[in-house]
Structure formats: structure tokens, C-alpha cells
XYZ file of C-alpha atoms in Angstrom:
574
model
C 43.088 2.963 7.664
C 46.781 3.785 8.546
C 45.606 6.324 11.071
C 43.774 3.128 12.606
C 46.979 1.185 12.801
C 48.438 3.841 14.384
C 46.101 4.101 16.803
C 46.298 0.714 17.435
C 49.729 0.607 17.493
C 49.895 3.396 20.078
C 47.120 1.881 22.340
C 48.438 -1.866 22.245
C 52.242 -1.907 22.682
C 52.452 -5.493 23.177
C 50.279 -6.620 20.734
C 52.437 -8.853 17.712
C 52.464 -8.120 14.109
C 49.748 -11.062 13.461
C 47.276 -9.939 16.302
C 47.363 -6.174 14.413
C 46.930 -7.073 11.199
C 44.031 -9.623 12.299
C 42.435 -6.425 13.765
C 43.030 -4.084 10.446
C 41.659 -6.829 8.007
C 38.743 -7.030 10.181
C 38.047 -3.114 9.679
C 38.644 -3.555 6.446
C 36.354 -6.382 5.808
C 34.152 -4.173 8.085
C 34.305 -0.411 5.723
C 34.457 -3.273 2.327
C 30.874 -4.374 4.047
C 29.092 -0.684 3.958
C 31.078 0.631 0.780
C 29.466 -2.251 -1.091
C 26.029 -1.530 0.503
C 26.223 1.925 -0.177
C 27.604 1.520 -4.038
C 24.318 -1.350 -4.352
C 21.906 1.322 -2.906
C 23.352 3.798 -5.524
C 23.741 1.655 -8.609
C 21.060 -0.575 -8.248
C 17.939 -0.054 -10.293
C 15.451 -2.623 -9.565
C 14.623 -4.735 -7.318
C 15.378 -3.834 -3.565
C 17.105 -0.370 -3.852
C 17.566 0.002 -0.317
C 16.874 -1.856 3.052
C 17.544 -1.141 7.088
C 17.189 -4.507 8.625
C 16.716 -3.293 12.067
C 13.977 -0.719 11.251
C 11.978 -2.013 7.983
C 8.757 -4.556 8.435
C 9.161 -8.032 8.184
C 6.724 -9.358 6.370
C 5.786 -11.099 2.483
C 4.225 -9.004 -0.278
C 2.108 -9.514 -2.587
C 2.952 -8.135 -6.576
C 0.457 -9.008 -8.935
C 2.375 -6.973 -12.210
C 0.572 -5.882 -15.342
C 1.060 -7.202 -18.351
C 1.784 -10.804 -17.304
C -0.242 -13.354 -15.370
C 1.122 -14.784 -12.077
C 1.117 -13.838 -8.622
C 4.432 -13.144 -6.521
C 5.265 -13.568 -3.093
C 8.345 -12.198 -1.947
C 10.618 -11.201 0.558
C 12.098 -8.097 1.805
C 15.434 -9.237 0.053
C 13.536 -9.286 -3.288
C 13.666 -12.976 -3.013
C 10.576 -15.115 -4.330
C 8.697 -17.112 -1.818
C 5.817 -18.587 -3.443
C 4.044 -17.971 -6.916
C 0.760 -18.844 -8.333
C 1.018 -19.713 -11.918
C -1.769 -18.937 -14.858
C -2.579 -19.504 -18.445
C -0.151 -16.864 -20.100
C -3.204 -15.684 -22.266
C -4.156 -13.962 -18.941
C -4.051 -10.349 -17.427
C -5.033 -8.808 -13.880
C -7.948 -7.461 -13.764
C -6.562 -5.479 -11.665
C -5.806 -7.091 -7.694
C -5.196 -10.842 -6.153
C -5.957 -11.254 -2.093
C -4.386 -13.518 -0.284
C -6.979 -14.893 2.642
C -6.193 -15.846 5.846
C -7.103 -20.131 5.249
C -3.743 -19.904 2.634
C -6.340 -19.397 -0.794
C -6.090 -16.583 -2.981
C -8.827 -14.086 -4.887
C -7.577 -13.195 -8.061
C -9.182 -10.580 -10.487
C -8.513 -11.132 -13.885
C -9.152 -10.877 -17.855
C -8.179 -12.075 -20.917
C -4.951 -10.083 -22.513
C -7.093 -8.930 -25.883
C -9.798 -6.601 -24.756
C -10.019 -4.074 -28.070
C -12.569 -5.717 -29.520
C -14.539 -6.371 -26.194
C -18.325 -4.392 -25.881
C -17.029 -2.446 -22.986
C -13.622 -1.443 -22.357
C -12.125 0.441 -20.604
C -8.929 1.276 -18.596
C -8.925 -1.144 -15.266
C -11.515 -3.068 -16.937
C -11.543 -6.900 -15.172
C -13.496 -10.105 -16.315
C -13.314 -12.674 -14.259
C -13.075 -13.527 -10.506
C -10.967 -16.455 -9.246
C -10.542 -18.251 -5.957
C -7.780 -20.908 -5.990
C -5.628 -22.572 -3.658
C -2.409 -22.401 -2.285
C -0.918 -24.643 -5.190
C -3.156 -22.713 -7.685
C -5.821 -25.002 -8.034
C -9.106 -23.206 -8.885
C -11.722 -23.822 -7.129
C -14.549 -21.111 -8.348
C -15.143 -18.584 -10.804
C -17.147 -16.231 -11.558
C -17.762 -14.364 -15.285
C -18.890 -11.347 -16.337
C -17.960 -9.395 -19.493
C -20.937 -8.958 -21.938
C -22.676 -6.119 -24.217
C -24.407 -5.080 -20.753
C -21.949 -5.595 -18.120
C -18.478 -5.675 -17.325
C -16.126 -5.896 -13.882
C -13.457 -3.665 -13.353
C -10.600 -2.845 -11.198
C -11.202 -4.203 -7.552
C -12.986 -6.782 -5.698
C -13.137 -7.199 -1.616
C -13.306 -10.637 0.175
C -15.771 -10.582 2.937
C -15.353 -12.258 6.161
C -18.157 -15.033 5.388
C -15.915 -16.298 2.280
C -18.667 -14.081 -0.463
C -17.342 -11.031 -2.301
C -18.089 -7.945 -3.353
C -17.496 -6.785 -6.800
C -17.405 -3.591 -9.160
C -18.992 -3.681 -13.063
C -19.953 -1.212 -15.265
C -23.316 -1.435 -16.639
C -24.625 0.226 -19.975
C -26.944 2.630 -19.556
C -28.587 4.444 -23.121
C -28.323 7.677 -24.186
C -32.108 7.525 -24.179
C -32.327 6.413 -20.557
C -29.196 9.026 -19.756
C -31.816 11.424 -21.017
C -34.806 9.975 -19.490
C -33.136 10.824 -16.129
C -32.075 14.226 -16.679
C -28.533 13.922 -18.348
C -27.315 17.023 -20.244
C -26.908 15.441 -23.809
C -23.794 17.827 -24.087
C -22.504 15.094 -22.035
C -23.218 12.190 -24.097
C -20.540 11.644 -26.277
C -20.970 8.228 -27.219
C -25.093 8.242 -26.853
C -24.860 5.965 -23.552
C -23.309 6.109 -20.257
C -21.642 2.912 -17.845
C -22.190 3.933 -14.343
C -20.782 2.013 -11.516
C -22.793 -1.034 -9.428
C -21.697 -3.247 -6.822
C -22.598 -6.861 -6.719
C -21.877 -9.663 -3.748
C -21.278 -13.460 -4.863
C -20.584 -16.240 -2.986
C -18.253 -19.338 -4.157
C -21.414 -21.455 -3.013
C -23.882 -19.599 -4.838
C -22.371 -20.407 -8.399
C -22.988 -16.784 -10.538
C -26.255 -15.935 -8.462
C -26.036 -12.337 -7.154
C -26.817 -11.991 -3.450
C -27.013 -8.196 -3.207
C -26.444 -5.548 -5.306
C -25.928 -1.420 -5.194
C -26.428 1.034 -8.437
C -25.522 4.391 -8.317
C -28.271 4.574 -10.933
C -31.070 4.689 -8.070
C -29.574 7.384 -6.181
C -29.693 10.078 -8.882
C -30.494 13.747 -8.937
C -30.133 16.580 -11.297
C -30.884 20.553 -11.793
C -30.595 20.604 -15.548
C -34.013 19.365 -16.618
C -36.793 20.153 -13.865
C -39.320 17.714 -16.306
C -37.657 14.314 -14.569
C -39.076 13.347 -11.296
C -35.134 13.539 -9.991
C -34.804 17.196 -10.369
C -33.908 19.220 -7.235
C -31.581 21.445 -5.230
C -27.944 19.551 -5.511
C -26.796 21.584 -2.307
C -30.049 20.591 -0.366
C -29.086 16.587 -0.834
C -25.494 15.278 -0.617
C -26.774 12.030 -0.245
C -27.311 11.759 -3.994
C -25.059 11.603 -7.025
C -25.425 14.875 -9.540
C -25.853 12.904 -13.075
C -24.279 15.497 -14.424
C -21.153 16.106 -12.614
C -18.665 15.329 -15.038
C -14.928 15.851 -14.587
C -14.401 13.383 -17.227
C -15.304 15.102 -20.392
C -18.468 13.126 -21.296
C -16.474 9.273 -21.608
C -18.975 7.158 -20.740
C -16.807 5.960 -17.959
C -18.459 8.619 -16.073
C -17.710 7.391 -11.841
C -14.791 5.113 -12.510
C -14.626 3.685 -9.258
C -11.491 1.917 -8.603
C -11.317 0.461 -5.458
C -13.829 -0.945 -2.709
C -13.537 -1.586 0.695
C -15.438 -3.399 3.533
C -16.083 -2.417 7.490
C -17.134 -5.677 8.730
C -18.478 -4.241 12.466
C -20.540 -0.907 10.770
C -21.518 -3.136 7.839
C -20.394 -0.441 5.708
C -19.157 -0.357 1.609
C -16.262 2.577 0.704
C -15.886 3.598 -2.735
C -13.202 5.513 -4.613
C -14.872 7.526 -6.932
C -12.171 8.788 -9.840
C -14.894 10.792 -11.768
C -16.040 12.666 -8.653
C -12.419 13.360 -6.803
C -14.258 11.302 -3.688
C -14.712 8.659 -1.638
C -18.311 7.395 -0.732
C -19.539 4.927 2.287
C -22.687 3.489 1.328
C -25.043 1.274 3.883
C -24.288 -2.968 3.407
C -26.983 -3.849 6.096
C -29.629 -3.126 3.442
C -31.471 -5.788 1.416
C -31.002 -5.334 -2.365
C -34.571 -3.755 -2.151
C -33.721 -1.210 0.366
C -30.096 -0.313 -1.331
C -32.575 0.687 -4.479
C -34.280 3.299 -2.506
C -33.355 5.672 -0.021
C -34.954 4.085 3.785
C -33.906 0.807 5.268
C -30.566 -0.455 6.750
C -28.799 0.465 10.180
C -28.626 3.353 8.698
C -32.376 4.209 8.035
C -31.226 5.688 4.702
C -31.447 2.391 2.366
C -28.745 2.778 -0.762
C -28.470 6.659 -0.324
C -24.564 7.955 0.359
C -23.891 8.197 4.151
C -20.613 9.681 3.769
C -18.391 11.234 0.691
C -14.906 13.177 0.758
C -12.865 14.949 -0.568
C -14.894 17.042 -3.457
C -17.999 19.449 -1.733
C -18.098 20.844 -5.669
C -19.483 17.551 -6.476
C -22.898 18.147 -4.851
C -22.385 22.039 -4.935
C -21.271 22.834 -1.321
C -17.650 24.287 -2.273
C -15.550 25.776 -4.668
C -12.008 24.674 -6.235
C -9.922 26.141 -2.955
C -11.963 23.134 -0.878
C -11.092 20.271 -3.084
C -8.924 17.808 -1.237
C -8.619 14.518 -3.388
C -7.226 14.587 -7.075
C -7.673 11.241 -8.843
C -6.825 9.263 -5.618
C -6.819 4.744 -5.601
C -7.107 2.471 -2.978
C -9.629 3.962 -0.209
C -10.012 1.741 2.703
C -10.581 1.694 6.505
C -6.935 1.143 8.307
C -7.272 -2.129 10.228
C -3.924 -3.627 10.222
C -3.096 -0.994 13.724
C -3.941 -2.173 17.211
C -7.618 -1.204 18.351
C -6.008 1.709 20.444
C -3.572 3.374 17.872
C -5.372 7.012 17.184
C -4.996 6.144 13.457
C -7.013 2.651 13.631
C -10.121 3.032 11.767
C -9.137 5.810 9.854
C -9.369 6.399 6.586
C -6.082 5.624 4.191
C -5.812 6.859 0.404
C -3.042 7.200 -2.243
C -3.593 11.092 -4.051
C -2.085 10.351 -7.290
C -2.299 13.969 -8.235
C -2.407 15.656 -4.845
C 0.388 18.286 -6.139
C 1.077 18.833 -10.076
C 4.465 17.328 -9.459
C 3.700 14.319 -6.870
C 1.451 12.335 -5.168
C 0.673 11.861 -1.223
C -0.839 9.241 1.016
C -3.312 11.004 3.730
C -4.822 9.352 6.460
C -8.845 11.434 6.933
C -11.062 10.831 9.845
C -14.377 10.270 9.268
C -16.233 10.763 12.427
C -18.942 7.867 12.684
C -22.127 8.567 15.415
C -23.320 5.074 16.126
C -26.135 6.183 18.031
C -27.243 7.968 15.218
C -25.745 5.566 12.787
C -24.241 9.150 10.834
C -21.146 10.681 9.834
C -20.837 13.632 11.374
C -21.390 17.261 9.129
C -20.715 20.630 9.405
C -22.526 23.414 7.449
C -23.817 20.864 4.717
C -19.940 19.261 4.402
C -18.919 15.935 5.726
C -16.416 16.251 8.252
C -12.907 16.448 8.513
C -12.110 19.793 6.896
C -8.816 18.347 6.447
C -6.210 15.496 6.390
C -5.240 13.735 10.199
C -1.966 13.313 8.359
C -0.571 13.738 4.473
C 2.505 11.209 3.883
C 4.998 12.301 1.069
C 8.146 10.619 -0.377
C 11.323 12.729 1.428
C 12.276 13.755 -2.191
C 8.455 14.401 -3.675
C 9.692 15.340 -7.097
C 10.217 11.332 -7.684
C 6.978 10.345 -6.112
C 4.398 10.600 -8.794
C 1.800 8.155 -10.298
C -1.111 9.510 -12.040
C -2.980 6.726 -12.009
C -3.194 2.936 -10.165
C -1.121 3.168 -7.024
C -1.743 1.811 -3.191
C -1.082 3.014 0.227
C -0.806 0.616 3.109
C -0.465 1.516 7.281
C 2.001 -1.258 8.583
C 1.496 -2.615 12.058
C 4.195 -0.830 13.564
C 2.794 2.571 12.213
C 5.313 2.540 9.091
C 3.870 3.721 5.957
C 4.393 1.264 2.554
C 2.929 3.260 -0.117
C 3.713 2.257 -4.188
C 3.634 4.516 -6.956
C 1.861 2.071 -9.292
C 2.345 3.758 -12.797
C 6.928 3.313 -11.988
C 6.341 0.300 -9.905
C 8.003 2.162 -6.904
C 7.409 1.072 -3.414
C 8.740 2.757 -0.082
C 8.179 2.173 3.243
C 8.569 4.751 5.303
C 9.154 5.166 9.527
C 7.265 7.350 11.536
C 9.455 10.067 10.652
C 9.366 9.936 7.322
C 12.688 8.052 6.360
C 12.416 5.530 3.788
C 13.423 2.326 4.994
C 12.836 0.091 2.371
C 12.949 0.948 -1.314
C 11.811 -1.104 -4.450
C 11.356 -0.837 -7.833
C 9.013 -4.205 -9.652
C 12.384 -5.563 -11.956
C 9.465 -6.135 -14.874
C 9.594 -4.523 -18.326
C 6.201 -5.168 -20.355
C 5.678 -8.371 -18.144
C 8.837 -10.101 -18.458
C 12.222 -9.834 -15.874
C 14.789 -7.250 -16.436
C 18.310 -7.393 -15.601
C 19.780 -5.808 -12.776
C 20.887 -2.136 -13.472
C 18.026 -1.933 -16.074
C 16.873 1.864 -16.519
C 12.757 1.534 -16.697
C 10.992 4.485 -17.985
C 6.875 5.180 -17.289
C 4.501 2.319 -17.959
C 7.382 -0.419 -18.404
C 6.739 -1.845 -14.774
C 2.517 -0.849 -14.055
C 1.535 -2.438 -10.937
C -1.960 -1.193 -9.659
C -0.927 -2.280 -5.390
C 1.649 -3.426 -3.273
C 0.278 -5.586 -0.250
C 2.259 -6.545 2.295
C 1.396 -9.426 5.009
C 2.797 -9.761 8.312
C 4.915 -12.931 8.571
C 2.692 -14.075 11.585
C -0.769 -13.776 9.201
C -2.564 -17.174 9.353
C -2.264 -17.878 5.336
C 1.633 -18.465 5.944
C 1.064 -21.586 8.737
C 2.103 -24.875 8.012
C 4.132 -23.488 4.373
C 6.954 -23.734 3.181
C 8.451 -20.267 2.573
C 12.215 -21.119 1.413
C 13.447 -17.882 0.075
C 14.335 -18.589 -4.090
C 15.436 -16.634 -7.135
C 14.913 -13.156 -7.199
C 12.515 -12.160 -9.661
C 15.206 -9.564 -11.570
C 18.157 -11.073 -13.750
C 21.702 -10.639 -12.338
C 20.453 -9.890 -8.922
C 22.601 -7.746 -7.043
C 23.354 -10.032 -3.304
C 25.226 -7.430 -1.536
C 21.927 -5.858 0.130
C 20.495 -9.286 1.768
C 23.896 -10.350 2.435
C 23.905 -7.406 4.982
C 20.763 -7.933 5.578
C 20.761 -11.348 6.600
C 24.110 -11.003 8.293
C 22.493 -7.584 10.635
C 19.425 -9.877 11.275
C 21.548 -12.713 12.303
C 23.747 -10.147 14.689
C 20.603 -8.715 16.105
C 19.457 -12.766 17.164
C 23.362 -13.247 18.657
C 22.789 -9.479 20.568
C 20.131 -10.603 22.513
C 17.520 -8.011 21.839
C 20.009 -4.656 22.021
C 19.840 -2.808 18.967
C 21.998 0.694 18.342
C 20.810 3.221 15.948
C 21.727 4.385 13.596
C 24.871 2.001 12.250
C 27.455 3.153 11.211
C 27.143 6.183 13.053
C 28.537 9.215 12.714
C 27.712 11.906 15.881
C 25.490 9.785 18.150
C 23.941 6.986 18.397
C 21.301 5.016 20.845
C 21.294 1.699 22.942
C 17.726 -0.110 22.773
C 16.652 -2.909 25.100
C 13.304 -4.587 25.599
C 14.587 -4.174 28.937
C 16.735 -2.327 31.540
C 19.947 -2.153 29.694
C 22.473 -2.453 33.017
C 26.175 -2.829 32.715
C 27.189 -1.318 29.134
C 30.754 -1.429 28.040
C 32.148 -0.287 25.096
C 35.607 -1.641 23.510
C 37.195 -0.919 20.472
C 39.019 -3.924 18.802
C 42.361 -3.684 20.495
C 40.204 -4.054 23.769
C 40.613 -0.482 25.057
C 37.630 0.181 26.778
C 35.928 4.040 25.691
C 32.648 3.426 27.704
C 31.387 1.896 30.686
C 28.322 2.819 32.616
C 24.986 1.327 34.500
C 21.998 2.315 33.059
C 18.635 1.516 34.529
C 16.686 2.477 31.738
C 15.926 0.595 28.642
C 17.665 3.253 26.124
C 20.534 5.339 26.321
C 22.221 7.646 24.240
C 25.914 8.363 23.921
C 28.108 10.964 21.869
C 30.677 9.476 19.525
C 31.830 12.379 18.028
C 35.004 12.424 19.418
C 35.929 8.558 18.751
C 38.244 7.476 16.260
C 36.628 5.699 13.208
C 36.533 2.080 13.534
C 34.477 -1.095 14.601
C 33.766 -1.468 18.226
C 32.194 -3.440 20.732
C 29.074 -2.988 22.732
C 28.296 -5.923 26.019
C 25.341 -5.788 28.001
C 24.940 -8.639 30.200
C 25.273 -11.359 27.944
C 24.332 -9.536 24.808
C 26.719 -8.457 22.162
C 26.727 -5.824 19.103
C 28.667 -4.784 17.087
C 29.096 -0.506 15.690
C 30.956 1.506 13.204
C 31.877 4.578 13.664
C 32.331 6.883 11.026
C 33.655 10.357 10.100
């Protein structure tokens, strides 16, 4: 600071006493500004640990936390938005949608499940759609001796959707199909179906997919479904078991829909992989193995990630470990390489952390195939693998989402520490949040949360232009953590509202330290550069939109960039 005033001093002789100190108070205010940033990025704990207004995605996300039962909307400050209330009694079961007409699909179950027929973890129980005020307007049950729903559901674009349940299967019809009873620990097993409904069907079933009827095995060669694994990837080895025998034997925990192929994806947990089974089947032709666009009725037309799991690799070709939250990206333009691609969150990808990868699975629509190589499904490996820039404090072995933002950003949530980043295209996080929620109830700011306190299974995050958000009232409210810290959205708000007064100009990165660049949605022009005495350290036409410019040898300090009419403000530090 006195090195400032000097400088200052030196550089503006006729400047009074008032005008300098006007000048130093307004560096000072200026350094006061970041220090407090930086010491809320550091001490902070929940809530938003860390935000760069010019470079993070606008939008509202969705938090549907465990152990409690409403619905958040909130902003990138933290701040809540809108909330959908429930009965207390109730838990999610496990994931909430927020459709594009402003009504919400919730999946959820009752908080005491011990005594329940079927339990187990992710285990749902009923499906919800409500309104914007929480009204509901349909529902759907099913939680029984026979049946259960679990973890995900998937609104289709005709208003039905599609839903995951367990169903009991004996140990005597385990057998019957060629199940090694070494692998019946509990004498039955609950294998994985998929069931549409419609809110204007009531609780009739409109299609439905068992992995039951697409069954082979090499252990007993007296069932009618014995046969070479290797010879047909198409089917599911009944006794593939990385799961030690739990009935829970597939444990798929999320579904997805393509709404042009007419295609299903599945994460299966049990078998390390993702499937793509055939939707343009009738429920007849998804229990046997011809019908469809695809020609192949309810048979797999695509899995990933696990060749050991029909016998065409060993443990060096494994590339999935646990992984959540499969799905086709969508949210990209049609002509962004990664559009269409496939998106998953490895929770287990290295011992010590987990990944997002982006695959690509190449589809043949003349053929109506996914493309092979030497019995494998192709790729042989990742388009991309997405890591925290510090791994070692990544990790979630279970739940967990990964999301491809519309700019190409990365949001991805580590669901078991209720961590969220969003990273650039580079790999820097610019946004940072931890769910301020112990057990289901608010915790204070600078609250140290351990494993489990904060369980979220996903993080969703809609663009503020998405259709739900027309015609509402989105008032920014109370943070959902106790003593919020304000500093962050302060400078948040207070960047934002530079970057409307600057016209469209935006320097990065600020403060800056060696160099920094000029941005413009168009040609830049005249660019001078002032510091706050009004000595003028830069002035050059550019007739490009960007420009970059060395500041290593400037003095510390605020200054001021003009083009045209546009104004911004920089720091630069040492």
C-alpha cells in the first residue's frame, strides 16, 4: 500500500491530499474485496466453497438430500429459489426431475424400511408427479412381498415413465434356470425389471423388460439356457456374481432414455456395465429375443465396460468399477463431438478416487447395431476421463452423478460427501459445493462433515433459459446452511453486475498476476488502459475480438480498461 502512494504521489504531482487518499481507500476497499474472498474460499465448509462469476454456469440445481424429504432449488450463490415440501415421514427414493411444463417427478419411500419384504440399499416405493406448488397430482405404488422400486426412474417425452423394481425370484426357480446354489445365500434371488406407467393409465403397466428372459448359463448343461457365454453377449450369465451371492444380484441404479433410437441404458452395479436394451419392442417381443428396430426383441444390444462379464476379457480389460448415473449427453449442441455420447460417474475408477468418462458407443442405424470388434463392444477405451485437479479428495463409493453443461463444463458430485464441482474445459474447478446437511437437517456455516453426514445420490443442474422456469418467480431466499457466509455472492453479484456495466468485455483471469486477456463478442477496437491516478500504461487498436497483454512489469493496483463505451475494471497483483 505505501509503495502505491508513492507511486501515486510520484505520477500525480498536482493531485491534493483528498483526491490521493480517495484513490488509496479505493485500493484498499479493492485488496479488502479479494482477501475476504480468498479467506471465505479457505474457511468455508459448506455451502458454496468457491465461485468464478465470469466462467461458472448459470443455471438452478436441483438437491434432493437423503435423509429428509423436500426438494431444493438453488442458486449458484447457495441461495434457495424454490422448494417442494413433503410429509416429513418421507425419504427419496432416490431422484426428483424437474420437467419442462414447471411439474416435478419425485421418487420416494417411507423413512422405516427394516421391516419391509425387500430391502435393500437405494430401495424406492413410490412415484410422484406434482406441481409447481407441490400439489400431487398422481402416484404410483409398489413395495410388496414380490416387488419393489428402487433407485431411478426416467420421464419420457409423452408424459409416461419408466421405472426400476426388483422382483423375487426363488431359490427353486434360481435353480430351475441354472443358478449355482453356491450362490444362493438367502434361497432366492431379486433381479432387475423395467416397467413404463403413464399418469393416465392409473397403476396399469404399459411395457415391461426382465432380465429374467434373457438368461444363459454354463454351470448346469440340464436347463434349456445352457451355452457358450463367449458365443452370446447378448445375454446375461446368471451366474456372474461380483456381489457375493446378496440377492441383490444386478443392482441397477440408474436408467436412461434415447428418445430418436428408442433405446433404454442401464447401469448395471453387479456386472461393472452399462447395457442398452431395444424400447421399440412390445412387452411380448422384449420377453424374447426377435422383434423391435432392432430385430433382436429384449436381448442386450450394447454393454460396457466389463468383457469378463460374458467371458470375452480378463481383469487388465475392465473399465467401469461400481459406476452411477449412465446416460446419453444431450444437454450439448447437435454438432459438439461429445453430443450423444455416453456420460458416467466411476465411483471406484482408482482405489483412491473416482472419475467421470465420457465412452462412445458407435450406433449403425442401417443396421440398427453397435458396432464390435473381436466379440467386444466398441470403444476399447474412454473419449475422455474427467478427474477432480486434486483426485485424492474426489472419492464416492457409491451414489454420485456426472452432468456435461452446455458450454462443455463438467458438474460432477461425489454423492457419498455431498461434493459438487464444476469444472472448465481445462479442468479448473469453477464452482465448488458442499450440501450444508448433517443427517437431513441444516448445519452451520464452518461445520466439519465427515462420510455419510450429507448423502446425496445427484446433482442436476438446469439452464436458467429451460422452459420449467417461465412465468416463476425465482427471488433468490435464505441459504439453506446456518450463518451463511455472504462474502462469495457479494463478489459475485457485484462481478456479474460489472460484467452488465462492461458491455460484454470480460478479462481473465482477475486479479491477475503475469498476463491476462481482453474478450469481446466483437472486434475489441480502441483499448486503453489507466491506472487510478489516470496515467495511461496501454493504448492500442485491436481488430480482433481477444487480445492478450503482459502485466508483469505493472505496479500492483486497480486499473482501468475502456473499449468504446465499455468499461472494466482489473487488479493486478504480485
Amino acid at each position: 500500500i505505501i509503495d502505491y502512494l508513492l507511486n501515486l504521489i510520484q505520477a500525480n504531482k498536482d493531485f491534493t491530499a483528498v483526491g490521493i487518499f480517495q484513490r488509496l481507500f479505493s485500493f484498499i476497499g479493492c485488496l479488502c474485496s479479494i482477501y475476504h474472498s480468498s479467506v471465505a474460499q479457505i474457511q468455508n465448509t459448506v455451502g458454496v466453497l468457491q465461485a468464478q462469476p465470469l466462467e461458472y454456469t448459470s443455471g438452478y440445481d436441483l438437491l434432493y438430500p437423503n435423509n429428509q424429504a423436500d426438494i431444493f432449488l438453488i442458486d449458484q450463490c447457495g441461495r434457495l429459489v424454490h422448494r417442494w415440501q413433503d410429509d416429513p415421514s418421507w425419504r427419496p427414493g432416490n431422484v426428483a426431475y424437474l420437467l419442462e411444463n414447471g411439474q416435478l417427478v419425485r421418487a420416494k419411500r417411507y423413512f422405516a424400511a427394516i421391516n419391509d419384504p425387500i430391502w435393500f440399499s437405494g430401495g424406492g416405493e413410490m412415484v410422484e408427479l406434482v406441481d409447481w406448488s407441490g400439489n400431487v397430482l398422481w402416484q404410483f405404488y409398489q413395495n410388496d412381498s414380490l416387488k419393489r422400486l428402487h433407485h431411478d426412474i426416467q420421464p419420457l417425452p409423452n408424459g409416461h415413465v419408466l421405472l426400476v423394481s426388483w422382483e423375487l425370484k426363488t431359490g427353486e426357480e434360481a435353480l430351475l434356470q441354472g443358478r449355482d446354489p453356491a450362490s444362493l445365500l438367502e434361497n432366492r434371488l431379486f433381479p432387475d425389471y423395467i416397467l413404463e406407467v403413464s399418469p393416465d393409465s392409473g397403476d396399469s403397466v404399459l411395457w415391461e423388460w426382465h432380465a429374467w428372459d434373457h438368461l444363459i448359463q454354463d454351470f448346469d448343461e440340464t436347463k434349456p439356457n445352457y451355452g457358450v457365454i463367449a458365443e452370446h453377449p447378448e445375454l446375461i450369465d446368471l451366474n456372474f456374481d461380483t456381489r457375493e451371492g446378496i440377492p441383490d444380484w444386478l443392482h441397477i441404479n440408474s436408467i436412461d432414455y434415447h428418445p430418436q433410437l428408442d433405446q433404454i441404458m442401464l447401469s448395471v452395479l453387479g456386472f461393472d456395465e452399462i447395457w442398452i436394451i431395444d424400447h421399440s419392442t412390445t412387452s411380448e417381443e422384449a420377453a424374447g429375443h426377435v422383434g423391435g428396430r432392432s430385430g433382436q426383441g429384449g436381448d442386450l444390444l450394447y454393454r460396457w465396460g466389463n468383457p469378463m462379464a460374458y467371458q470375452q476379457g480378463d481383469v487388465s480389460d475392465q473399465m467401469l468399477f461400481g459406476q452411477h448415473d449412465a446416460h446419453w449427453v444431450d444437454d450439448l449442441a447437435g454438432t459438439d463431438p461429445f453430443y450423444g455420447q455416453i456420460a458416467v460417474f466411476d465411483n471406484n475408477y482408482r482405489p483412491e478416487f473416482s472419475a467421470g468418462h465420457l465412452i462412445d458407443a458407435s450406433f449403425d442405424t442401417l443396421t440398427q447395431s453397435y458396432l464390435m470388434d473381436q466379440g467386444r463392444w466398441l470403444p476399447i477405451s474412454y473419449t475422455l476421463t474427467i478427474t477432480h485437479p486434486h483426485p485424492e479428495l474426489f472419492k464416492s463409493e457409491s451414489v454420485s452423478s456426472i452432468q456435461v453443461l452446455s458450454n462443455g463444463h463438467f458438474l460432477m458430485c461425489a454423492g457419498k460427501i455431498g461434493y459438487t464441482i464444476e469444472l472448465d474445459s481445462e479442468g479448473s474447478i469453477v464452482w465448488e459445493y458442499v450440501l450444508p446437511f448433517r443427517s437431513g437437517f441444516p448445519v452451520a456455516q464452518g461445520t466439519q462433515l465427515r462420510l455419510n453426514d450429507n448423502f446425496i445420490f445427484r446433482h442436476k443442474r438446469y439452464s436458467l433459459d429451460y422452459p420449467a422456469f417461465q412465468d416463476k418467480v425465482l427471488e433468490p431466499g435464505d441459504y439453506l446452511e446456518i450463518d451463511p457466509d455472504l462474502t462469495i455472492c457479494d463478489l459475485i453479484t457485484s462481478v456479474e453486475e460489472e460484467e452488465t456495466a462492461g458491455g460484454g468485455i470480460m478479462v481473465t483471469p482477475n486479479p491477475v498476476h503475469q498476463a491476462m486477456q481482453i474478450q469481446s463478442r466483437d472486434v475489441l477496437g480502441l483499448i486503453s488502459i489507466t491506472g487510478l491516478g489516470g496515467n495511461e500504461l496501454y493504448r492500442k487498436s485491436v481488430q480482433s475480438s481477444t487480445v492478450a497483454i503482459d502485466v508483469a512489469d505493472w505496479n500492483p493496483g486497480l486499473y482501468l480498461i475502456r473499449s468504446g463505451r465499455s468499461l472494466r475494471k482489473v487488479m493486478v497483483i504480485h
